[in-house]
PDB file of N, CA and C in Angstrom:
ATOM      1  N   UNK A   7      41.505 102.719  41.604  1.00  0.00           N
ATOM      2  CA  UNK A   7      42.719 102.426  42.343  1.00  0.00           C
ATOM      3  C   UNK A   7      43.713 103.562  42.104  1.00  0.00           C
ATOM      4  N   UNK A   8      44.159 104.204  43.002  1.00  0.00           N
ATOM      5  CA  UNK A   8      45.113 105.194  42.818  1.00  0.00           C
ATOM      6  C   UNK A   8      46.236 104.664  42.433  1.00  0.00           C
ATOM      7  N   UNK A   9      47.853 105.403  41.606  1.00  0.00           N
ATOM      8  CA  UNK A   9      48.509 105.253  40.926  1.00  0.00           C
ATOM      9  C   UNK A   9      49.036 104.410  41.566  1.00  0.00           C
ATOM     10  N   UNK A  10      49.502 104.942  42.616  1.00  0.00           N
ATOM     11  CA  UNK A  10      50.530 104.429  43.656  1.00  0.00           C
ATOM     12  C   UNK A  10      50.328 102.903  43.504  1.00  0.00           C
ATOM     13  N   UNK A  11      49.425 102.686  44.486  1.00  0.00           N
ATOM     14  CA  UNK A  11      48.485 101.519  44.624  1.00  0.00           C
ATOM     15  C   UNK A  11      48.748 100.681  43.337  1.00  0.00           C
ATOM     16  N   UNK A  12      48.674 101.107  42.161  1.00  0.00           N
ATOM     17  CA  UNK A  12      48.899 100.105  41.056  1.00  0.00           C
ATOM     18  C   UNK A  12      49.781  99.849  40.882  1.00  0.00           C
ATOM     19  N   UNK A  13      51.455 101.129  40.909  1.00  0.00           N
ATOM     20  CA  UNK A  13      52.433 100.414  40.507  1.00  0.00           C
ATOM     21  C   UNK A  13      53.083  99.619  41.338  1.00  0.00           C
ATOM     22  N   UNK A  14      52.549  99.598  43.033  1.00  0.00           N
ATOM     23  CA  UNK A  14      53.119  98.717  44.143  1.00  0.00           C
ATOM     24  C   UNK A  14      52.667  97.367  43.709  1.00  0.00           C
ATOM     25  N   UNK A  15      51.035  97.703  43.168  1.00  0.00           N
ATOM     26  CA  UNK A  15      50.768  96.098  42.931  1.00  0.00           C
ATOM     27  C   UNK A  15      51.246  95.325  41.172  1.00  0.00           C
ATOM     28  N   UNK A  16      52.020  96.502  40.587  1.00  0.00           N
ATOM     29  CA  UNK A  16      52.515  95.320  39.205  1.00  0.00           C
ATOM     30  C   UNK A  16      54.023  94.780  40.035  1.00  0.00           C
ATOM     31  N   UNK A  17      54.915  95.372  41.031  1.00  0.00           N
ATOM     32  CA  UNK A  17      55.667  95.437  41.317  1.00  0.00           C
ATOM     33  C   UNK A  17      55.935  94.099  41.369  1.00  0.00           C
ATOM     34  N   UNK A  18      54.650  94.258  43.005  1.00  0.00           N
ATOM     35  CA  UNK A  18      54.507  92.504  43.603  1.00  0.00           C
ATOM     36  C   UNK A  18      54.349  91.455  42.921  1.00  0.00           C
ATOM     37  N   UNK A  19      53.277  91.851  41.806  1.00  0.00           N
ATOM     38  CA  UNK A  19      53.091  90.574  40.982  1.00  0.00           C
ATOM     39  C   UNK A  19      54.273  90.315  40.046  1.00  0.00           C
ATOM     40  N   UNK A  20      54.818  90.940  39.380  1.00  0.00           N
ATOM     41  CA  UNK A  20      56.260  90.999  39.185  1.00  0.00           C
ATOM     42  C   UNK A  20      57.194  90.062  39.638  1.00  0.00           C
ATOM     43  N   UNK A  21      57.822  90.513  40.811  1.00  0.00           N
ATOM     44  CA  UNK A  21      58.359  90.105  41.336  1.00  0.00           C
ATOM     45  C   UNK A  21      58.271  88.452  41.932  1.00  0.00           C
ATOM     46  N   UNK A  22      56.853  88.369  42.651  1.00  0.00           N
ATOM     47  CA  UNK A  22      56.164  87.059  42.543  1.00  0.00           C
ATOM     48  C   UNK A  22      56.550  86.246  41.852  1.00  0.00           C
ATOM     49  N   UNK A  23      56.288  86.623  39.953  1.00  0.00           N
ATOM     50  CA  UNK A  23      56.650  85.804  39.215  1.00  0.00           C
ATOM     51  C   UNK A  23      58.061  85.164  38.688  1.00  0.00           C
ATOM     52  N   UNK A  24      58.371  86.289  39.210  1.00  0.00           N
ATOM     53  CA  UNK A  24      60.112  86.073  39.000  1.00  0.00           C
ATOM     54  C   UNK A  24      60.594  85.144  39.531  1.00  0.00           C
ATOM     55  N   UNK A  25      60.504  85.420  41.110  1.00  0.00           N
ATOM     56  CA  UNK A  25      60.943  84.218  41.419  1.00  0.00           C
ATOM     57  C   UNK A  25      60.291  82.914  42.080  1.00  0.00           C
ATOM     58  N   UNK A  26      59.333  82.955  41.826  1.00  0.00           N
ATOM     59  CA  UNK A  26      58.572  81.836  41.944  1.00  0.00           C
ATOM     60  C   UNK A  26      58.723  80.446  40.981  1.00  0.00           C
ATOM     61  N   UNK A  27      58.741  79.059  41.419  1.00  0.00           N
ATOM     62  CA  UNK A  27      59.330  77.910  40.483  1.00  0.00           C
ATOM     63  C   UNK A  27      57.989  77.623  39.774  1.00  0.00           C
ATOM     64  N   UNK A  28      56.620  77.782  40.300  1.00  0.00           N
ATOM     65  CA  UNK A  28      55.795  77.328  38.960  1.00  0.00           C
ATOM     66  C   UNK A  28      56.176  75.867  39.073  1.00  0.00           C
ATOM     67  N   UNK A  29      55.191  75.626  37.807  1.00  0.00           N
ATOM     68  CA  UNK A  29      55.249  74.072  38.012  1.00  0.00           C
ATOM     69  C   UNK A  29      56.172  73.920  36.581  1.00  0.00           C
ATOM     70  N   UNK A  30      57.363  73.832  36.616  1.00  0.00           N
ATOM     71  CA  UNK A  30      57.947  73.653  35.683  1.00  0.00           C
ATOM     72  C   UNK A  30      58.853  72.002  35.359  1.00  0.00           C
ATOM     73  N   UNK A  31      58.444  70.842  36.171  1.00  0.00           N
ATOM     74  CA  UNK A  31      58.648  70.218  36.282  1.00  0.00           C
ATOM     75  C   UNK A  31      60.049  69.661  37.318  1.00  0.00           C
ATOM     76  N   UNK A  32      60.596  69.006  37.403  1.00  0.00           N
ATOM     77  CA  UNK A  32      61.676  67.950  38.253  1.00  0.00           C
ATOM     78  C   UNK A  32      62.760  68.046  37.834  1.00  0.00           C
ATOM     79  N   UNK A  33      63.899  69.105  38.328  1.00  0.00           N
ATOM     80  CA  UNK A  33      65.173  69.352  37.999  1.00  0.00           C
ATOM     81  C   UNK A  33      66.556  68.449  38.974  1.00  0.00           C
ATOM     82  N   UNK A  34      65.826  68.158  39.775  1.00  0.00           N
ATOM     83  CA  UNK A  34      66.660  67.408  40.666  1.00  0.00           C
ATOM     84  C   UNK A  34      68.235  66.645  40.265  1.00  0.00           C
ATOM     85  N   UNK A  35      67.330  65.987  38.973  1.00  0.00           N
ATOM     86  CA  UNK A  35      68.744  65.529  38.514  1.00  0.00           C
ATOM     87  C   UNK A  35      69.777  65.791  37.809  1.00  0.00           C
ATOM     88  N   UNK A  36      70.005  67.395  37.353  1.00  0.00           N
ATOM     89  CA  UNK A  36      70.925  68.629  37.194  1.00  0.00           C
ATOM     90  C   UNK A  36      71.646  68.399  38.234  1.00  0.00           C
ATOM     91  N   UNK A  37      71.333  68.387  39.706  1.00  0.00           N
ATOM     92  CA  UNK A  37      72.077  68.774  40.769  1.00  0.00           C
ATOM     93  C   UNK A  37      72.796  67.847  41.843  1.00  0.00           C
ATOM     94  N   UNK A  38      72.983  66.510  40.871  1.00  0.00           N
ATOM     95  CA  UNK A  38      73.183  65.195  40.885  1.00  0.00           C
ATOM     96  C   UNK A  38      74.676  65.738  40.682  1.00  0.00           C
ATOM     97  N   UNK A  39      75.710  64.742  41.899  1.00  0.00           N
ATOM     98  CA  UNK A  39      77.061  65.425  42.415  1.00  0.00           C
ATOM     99  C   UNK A  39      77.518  66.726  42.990  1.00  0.00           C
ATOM    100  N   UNK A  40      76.588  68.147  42.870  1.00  0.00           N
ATOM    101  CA  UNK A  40      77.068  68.689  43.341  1.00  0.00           C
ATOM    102  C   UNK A  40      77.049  68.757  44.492  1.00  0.00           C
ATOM    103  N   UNK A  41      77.630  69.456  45.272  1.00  0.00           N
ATOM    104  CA  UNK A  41      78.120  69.632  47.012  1.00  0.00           C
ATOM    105  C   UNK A  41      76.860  70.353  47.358  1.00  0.00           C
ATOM    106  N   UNK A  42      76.536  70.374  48.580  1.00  0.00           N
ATOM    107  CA  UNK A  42      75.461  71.330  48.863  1.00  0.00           C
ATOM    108  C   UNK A  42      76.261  71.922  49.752  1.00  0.00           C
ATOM    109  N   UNK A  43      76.314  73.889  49.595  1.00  0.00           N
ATOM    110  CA  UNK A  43      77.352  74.381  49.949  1.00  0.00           C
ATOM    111  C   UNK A  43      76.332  75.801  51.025  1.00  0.00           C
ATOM    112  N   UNK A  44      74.768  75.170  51.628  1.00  0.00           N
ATOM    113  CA  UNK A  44      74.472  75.904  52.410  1.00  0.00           C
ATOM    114  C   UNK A  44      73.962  75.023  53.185  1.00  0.00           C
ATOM    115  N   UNK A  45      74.184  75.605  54.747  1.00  0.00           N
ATOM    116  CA  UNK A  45      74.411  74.663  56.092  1.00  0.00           C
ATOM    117  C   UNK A  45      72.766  74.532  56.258  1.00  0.00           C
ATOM    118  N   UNK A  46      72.135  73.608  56.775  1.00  0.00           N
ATOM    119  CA  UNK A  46      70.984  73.759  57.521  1.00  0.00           C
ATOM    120  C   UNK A  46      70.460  74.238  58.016  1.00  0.00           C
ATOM    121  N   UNK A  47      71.541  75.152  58.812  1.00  0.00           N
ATOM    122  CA  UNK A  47      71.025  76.266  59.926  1.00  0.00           C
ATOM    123  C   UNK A  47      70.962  77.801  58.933  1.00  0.00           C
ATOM    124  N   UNK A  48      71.448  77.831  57.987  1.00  0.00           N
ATOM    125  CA  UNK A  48      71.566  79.009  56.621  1.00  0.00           C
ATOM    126  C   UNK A  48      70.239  78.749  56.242  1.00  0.00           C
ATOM    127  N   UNK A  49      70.110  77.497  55.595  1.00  0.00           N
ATOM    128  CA  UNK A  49      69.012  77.202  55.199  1.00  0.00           C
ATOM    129  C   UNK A  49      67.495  78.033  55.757  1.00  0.00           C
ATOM    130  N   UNK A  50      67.568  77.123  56.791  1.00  0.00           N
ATOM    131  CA  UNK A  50      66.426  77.690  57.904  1.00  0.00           C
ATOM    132  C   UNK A  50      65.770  79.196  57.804  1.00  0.00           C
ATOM    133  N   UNK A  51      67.274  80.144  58.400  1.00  0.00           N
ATOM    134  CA  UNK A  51      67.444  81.196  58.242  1.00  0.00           C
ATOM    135  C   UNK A  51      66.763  81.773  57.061  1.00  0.00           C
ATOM    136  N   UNK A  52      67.153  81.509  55.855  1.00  0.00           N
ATOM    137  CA  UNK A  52      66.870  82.145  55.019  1.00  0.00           C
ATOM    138  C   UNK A  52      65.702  81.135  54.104  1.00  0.00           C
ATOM    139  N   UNK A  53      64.258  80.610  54.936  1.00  0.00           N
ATOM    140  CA  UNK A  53      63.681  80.384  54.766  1.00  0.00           C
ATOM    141  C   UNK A  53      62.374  80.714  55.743  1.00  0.00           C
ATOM    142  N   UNK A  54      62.634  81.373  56.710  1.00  0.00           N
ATOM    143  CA  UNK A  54      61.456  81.723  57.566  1.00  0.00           C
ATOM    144  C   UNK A  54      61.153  83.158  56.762  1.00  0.00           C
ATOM    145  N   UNK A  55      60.224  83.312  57.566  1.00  0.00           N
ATOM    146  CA  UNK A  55      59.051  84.580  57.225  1.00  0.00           C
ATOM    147  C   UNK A  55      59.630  85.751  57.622  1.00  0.00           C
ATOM    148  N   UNK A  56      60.165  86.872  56.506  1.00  0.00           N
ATOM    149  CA  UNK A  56      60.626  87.815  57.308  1.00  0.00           C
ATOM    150  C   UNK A  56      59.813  88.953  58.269  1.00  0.00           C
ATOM    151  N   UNK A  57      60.383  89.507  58.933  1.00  0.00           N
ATOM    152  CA  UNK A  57      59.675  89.982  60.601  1.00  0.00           C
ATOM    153  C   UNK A  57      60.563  91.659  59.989  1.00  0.00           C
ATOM    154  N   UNK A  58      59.841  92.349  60.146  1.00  0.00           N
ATOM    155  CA  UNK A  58      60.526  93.859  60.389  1.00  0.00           C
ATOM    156  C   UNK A  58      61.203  94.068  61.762  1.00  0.00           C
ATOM    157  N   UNK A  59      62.391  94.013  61.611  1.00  0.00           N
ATOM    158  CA  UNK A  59      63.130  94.727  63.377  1.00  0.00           C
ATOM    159  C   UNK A  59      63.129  95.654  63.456  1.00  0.00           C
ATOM    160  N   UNK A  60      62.822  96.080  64.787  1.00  0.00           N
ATOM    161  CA  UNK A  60      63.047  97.174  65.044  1.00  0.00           C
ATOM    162  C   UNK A  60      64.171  97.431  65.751  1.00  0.00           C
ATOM    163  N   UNK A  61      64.933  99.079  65.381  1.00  0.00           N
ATOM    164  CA  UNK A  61      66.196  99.216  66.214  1.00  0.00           C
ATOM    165  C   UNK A  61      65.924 100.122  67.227  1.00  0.00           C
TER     166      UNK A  61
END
C-alpha cells in the first residue's frame, strides 16, 4: 500500500472513531429538561449524505 494510501486510511479510521457513538449505552436521561435548540428542518439538513457541489 503506498504511503499516501495509508495515511488517508488511519485518517478515516480515526476520525470514524471519533465520532462515532459505539455502543456505549442509553444517555437519554442526561438530556431530560433540556430545550431542543435544533429545528427539524436543521436536523434533516445536517443529517443527509453529503453530495459534492459543483460551482
Amino acid at each position: 500500500m503506498e504511503a499516501l494510501q495509508e495515511i488517508e486510511r488511519a485518517a478515516r479510521f480515526y476520525f470514524l472513531n471519533l465520532f462515532s457513538a459505539g455502543d456505549r449505552g442509553n444517555y437519554d436521561h442526561l438530556m431530560t429538561g433540556i430545550d431542543r435548540c435544533v429545528s427539524e428542518e436543521d436536523k434533516r439538513k445536517l443529517t443527509t449524505t453529503y453530495t459534492k457541489e459543483e460551482i
